[in-house]
Short mmCIF file of C-alpha atoms and ligand atoms in Angstrom, two decimals:
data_model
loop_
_atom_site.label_atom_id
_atom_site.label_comp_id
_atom_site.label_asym_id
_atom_site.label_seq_id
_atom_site.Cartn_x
_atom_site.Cartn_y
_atom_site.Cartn_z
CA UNK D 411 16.78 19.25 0.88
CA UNK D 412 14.98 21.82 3.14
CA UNK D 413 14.48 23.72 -0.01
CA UNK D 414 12.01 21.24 -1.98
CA UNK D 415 8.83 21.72 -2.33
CA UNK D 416 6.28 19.84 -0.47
CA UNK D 417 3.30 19.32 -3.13
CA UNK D 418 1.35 17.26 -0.54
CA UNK D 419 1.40 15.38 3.12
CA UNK D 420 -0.97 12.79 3.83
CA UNK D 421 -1.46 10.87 7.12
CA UNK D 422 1.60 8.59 6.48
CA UNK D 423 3.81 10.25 4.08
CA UNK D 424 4.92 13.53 2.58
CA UNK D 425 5.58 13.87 -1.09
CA UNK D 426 8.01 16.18 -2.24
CA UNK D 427 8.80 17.80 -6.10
CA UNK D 428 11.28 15.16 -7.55
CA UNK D 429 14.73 16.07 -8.75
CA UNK D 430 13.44 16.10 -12.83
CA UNK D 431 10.36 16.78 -14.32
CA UNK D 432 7.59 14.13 -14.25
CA UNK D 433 9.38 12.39 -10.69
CA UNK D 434 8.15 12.87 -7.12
CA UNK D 435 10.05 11.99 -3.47
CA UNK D 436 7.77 9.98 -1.34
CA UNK D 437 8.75 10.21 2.13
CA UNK D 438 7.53 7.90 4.74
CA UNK D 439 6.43 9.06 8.07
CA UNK D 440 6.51 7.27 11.56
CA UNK D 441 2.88 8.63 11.88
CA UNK D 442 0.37 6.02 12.22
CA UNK D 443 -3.67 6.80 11.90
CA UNK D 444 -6.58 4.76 11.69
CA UNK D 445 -9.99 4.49 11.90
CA UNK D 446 -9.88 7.75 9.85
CA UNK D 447 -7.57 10.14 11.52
CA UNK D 448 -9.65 9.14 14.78
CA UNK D 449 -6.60 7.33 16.37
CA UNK D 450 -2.97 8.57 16.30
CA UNK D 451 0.56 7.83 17.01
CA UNK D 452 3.93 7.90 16.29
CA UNK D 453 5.77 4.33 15.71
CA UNK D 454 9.22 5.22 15.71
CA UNK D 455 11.12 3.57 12.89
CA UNK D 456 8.13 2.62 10.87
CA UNK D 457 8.64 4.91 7.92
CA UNK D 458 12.41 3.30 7.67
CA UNK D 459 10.65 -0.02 7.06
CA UNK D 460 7.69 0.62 5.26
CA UNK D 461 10.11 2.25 2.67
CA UNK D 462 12.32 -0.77 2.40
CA UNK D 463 9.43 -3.15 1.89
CA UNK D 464 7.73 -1.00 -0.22
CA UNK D 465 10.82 -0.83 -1.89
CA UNK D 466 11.53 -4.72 -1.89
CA UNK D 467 7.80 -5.13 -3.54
CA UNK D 468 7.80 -2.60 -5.87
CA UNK D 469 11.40 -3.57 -7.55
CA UNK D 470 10.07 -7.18 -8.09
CA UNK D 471 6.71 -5.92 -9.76
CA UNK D 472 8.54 -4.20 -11.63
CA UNK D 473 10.70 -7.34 -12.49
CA UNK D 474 7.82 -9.32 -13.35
CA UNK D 475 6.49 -6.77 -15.84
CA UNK D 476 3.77 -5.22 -13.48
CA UNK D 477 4.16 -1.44 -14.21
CA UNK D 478 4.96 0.75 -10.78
CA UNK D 479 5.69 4.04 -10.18
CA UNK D 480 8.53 3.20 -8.18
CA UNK D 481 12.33 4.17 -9.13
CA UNK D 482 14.71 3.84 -6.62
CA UNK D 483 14.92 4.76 -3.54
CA UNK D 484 16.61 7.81 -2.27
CA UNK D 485 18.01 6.86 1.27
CA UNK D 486 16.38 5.26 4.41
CA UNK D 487 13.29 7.03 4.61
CA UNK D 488 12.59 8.61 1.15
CA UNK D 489 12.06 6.78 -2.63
CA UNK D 490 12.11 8.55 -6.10
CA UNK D 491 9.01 7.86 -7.72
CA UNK D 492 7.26 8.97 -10.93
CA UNK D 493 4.34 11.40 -10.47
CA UNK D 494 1.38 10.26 -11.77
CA UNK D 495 -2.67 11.32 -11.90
CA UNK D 496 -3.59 9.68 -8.91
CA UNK D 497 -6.97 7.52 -9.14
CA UNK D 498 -9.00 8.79 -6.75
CA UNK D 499 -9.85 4.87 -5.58
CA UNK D 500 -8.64 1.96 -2.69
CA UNK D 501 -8.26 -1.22 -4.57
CA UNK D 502 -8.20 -4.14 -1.82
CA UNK D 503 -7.62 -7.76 -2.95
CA UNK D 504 -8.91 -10.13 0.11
CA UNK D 505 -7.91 -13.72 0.08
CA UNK D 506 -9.18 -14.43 3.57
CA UNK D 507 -12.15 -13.27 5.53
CA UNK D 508 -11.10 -9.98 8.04
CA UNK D 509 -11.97 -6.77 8.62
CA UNK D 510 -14.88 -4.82 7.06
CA UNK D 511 -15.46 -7.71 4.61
CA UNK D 512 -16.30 -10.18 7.58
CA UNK D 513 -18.11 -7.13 9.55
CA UNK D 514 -20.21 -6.74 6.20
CA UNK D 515 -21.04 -10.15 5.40
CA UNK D 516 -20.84 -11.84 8.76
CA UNK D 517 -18.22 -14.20 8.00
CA UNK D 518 -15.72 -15.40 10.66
CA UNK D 519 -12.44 -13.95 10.57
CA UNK D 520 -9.76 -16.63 9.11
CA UNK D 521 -12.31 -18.54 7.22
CA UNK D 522 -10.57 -18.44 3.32
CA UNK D 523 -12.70 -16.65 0.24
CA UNK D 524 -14.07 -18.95 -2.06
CA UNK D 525 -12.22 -16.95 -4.63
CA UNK D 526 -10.10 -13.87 -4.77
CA UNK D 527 -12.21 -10.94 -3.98
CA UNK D 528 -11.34 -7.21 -5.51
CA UNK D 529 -13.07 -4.23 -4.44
CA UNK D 530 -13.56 -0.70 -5.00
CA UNK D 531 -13.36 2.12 -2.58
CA UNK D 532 -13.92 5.78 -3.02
CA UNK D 533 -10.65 7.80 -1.47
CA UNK D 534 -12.51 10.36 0.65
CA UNK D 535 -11.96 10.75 4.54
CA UNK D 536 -15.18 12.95 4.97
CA UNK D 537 -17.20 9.73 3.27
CA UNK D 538 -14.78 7.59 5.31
CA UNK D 539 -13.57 5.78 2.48
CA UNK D 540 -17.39 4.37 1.16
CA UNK D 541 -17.55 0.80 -0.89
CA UNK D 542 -18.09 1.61 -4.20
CA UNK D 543 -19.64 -0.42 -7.33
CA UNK D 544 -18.18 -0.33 -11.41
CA UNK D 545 -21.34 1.52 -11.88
CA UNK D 546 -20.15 4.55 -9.45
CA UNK D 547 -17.03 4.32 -10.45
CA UNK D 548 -18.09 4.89 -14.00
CA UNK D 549 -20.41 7.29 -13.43
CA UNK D 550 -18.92 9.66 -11.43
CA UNK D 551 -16.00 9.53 -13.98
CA UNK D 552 -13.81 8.20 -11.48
CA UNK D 553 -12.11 5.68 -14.16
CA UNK D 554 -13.27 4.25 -17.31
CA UNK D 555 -14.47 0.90 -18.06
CA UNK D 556 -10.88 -0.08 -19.14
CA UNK D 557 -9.32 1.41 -16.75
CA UNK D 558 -11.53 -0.51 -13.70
CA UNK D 559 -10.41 -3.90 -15.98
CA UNK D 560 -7.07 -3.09 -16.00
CA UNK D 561 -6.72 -2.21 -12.19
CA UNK D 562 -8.59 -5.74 -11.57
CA UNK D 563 -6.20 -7.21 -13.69
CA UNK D 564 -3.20 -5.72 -12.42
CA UNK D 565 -4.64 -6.48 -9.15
CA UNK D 566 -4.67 -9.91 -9.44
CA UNK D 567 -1.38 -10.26 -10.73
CA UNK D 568 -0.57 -8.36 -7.43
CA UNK D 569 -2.02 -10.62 -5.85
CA UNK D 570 -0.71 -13.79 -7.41
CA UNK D 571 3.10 -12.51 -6.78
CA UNK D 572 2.08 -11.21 -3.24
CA UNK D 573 0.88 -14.79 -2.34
CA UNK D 574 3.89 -16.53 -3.51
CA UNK D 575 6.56 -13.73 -1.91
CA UNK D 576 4.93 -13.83 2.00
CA UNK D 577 3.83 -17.90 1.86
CA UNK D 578 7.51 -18.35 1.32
CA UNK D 579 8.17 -16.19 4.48
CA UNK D 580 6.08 -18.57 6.24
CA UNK D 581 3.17 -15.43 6.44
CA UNK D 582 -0.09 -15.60 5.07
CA UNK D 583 -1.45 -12.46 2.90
CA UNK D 584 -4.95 -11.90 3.88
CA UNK D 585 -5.75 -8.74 2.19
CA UNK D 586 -3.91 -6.03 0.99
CA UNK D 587 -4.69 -2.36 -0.80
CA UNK D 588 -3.42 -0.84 -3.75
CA UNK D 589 -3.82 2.27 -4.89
CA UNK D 590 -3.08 3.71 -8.98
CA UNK D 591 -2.30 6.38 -11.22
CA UNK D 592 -2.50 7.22 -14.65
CA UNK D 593 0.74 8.58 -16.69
CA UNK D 594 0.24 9.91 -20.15
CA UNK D 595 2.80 8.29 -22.41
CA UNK D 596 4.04 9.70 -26.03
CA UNK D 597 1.41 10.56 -27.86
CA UNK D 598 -0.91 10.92 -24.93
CA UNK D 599 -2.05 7.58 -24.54
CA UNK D 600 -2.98 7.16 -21.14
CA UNK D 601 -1.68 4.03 -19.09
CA UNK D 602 -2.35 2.58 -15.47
CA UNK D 603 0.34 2.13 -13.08
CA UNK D 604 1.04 1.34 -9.55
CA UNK D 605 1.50 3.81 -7.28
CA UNK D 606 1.30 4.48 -3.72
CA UNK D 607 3.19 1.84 -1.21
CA UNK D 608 2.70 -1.65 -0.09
CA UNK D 609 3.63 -2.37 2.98
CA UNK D 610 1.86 -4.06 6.53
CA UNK D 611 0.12 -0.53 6.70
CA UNK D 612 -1.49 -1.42 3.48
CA UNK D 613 -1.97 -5.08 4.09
CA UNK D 614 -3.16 -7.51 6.49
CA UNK D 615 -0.05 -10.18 7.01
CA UNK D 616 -0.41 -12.86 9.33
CA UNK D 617 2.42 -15.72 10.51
CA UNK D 618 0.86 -19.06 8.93
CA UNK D 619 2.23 -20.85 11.73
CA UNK D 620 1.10 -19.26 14.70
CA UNK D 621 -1.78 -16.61 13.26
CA UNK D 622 -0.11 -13.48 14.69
CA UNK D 623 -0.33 -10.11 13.07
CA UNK D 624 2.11 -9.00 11.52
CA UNK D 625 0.23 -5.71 10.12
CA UNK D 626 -1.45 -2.63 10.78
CA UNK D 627 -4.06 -4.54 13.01
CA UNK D 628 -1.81 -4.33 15.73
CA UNK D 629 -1.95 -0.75 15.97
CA UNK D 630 -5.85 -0.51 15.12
CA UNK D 631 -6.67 -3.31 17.97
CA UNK D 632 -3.83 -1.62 20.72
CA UNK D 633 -2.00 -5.42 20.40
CA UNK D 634 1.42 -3.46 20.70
CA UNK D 635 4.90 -4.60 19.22
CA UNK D 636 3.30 -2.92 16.25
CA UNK D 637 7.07 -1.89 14.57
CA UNK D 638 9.11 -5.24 16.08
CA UNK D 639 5.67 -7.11 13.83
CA UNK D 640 7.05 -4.91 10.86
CA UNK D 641 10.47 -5.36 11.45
CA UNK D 642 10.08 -9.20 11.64
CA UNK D 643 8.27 -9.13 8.31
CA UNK D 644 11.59 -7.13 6.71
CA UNK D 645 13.73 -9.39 7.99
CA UNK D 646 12.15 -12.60 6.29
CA UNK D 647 12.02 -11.13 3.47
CA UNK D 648 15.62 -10.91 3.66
CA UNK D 649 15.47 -7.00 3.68
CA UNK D 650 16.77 -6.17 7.10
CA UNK D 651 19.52 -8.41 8.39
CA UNK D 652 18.05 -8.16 11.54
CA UNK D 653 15.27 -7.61 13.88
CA UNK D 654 15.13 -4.20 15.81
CA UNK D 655 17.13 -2.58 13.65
CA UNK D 656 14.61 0.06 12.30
CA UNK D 657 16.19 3.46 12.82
CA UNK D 658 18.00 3.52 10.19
CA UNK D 659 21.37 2.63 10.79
CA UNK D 660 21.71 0.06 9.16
CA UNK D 661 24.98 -0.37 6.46
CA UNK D 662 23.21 0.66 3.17
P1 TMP P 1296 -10.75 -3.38 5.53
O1 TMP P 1296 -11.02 -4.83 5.88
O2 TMP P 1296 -10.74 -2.49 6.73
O3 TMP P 1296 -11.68 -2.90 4.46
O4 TMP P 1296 -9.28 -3.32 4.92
C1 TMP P 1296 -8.90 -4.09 3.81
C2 TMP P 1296 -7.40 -3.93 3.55
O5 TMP P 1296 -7.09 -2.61 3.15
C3 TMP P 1296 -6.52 -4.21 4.75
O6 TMP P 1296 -5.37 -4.92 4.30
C4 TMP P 1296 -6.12 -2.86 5.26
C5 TMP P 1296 -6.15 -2.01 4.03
N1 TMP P 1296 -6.60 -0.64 4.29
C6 TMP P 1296 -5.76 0.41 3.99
O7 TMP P 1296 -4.64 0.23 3.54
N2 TMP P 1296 -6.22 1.67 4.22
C7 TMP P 1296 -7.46 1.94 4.70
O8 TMP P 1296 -7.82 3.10 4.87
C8 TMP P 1296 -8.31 0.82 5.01
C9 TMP P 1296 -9.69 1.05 5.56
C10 TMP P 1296 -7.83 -0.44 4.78
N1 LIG P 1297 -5.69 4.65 6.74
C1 LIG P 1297 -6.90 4.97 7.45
C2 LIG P 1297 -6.67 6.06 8.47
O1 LIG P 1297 -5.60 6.55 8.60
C3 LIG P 1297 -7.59 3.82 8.03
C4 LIG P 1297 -6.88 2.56 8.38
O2 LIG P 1297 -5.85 2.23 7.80
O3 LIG P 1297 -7.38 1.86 9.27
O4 LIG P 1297 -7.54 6.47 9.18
#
């Protein structure tokens, strides 16, 4: 285990060469950043969860026929994964007005979209992450033309499934981001999948009842209870039996 080699560490997770050619181990980190790096922290236990609802997520995409890297997972705070070309883009899917879209625009936090919105980010921390059109995208040779389709695409079915899983937990997906990769196939045909996590560091959950975050947000805004939020979401999904349970002694 000590042996592996680490092929990269990022500000939440550490991925590791996988056991077989063409497979990774994603590990997930209790670190927490935002705001670019600018504001840090450990959350002790969130790694545990993020890789059991990451986990929960990715197995039913994969169910429904929406491609994923994910494999399995490994043990509480690791996941076998297949390696793949990452895109060097943030896909976010907003259903709700919040954060930089309601900054941008000027729109009041809560107030719904008047349709699903998908968006296009370029994945550098030195540009802080800048908005970015088809055009750049294309340009730049970030992703093709197809490629940007099927990411919306995929996206939106994302986004669709998403929806359905957290309104019948009684929360309410705002926005969320994905990230892909590309896998060559036989033949070398390339192909767009999943990749990355999804989890309330990746999207903005809040209870439908009462408003309360149940996401990252409560880290970014110093609102506290940021892993007992997380924790709650596991356990209505029916992932952790119960609350407060996130270091990882749980029976499987
Ligand atoms: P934003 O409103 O700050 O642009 O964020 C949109 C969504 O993307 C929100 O669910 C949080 C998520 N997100 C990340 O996962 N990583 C990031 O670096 C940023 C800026 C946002
Ligand atoms: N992930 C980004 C960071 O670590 C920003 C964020 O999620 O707010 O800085």
């Amino acid at each position: 285990m000590s042996r592996r080699k680490k092929l990269y560490e990022g500000k939440a997770k550490i991925l590791y060469e996988g056991p077989e050619p063409g497979t990774i181990v994603q590990h997930f980190k209790d670190d927490a950043t935002a705001f670019n790096n600018k504001k840090k922290a450990v959350l002790e236990g969130k790694g545990v969860l993020n890789n059991r609802i990451s986990e929960h997520i990715m197995e039913n995409l994969n169910r429904i026929g929406v491609p994923t890297h994910f494999i399995r997972r490994l043990n509480m705070r690791e996941q076998l994964v297949r390696e793949v070309e990452i895109i060097p883009l943030e896909v976010v899917v907003r259903n709700v007005a919040a954060g930089s879209i309601a900054q941008r625009f000027g729109l009041t936090e809560g107030e719904p979209l008047p349709r699903a919105i998908v968006e296009f980010y370029f994945k550098d921390d030195a540009l802080n992450d800048p908005l970015v059109s088809e055009e750049h995208i294309a340009a730049f040779n970030w992703a093709s033309h197809q490629d940007v389709d099927d990411m919306i695409a995929l996206a939106l079915r994302v986004n669709d499934f998403l929806s359905g899983l957290f309104t019948g937990a009684n929360i309410r997906l705002v926005d969320f981001k994905l990230e892909f990769g590309r896998i060559y196939d036989q033949n070398d045909m390339t192909r767009i999948i999943l990749a990355d996590e999804i989890s309330p560091d990746s999207c903005r959950l809040w209870d439908m009842t009462s408003g309360e975050k149940m996401d990252k947000d409560r880290f970014r805004r110093d609102m506290g209870n940021v892993t007992e939020a997380y924790a709650e979401v596991a356990r209505r999904l029916g992932i952790m039996k119960e609350t407060g349970n996130a270091n990882g002694d749980e029976a499987n």
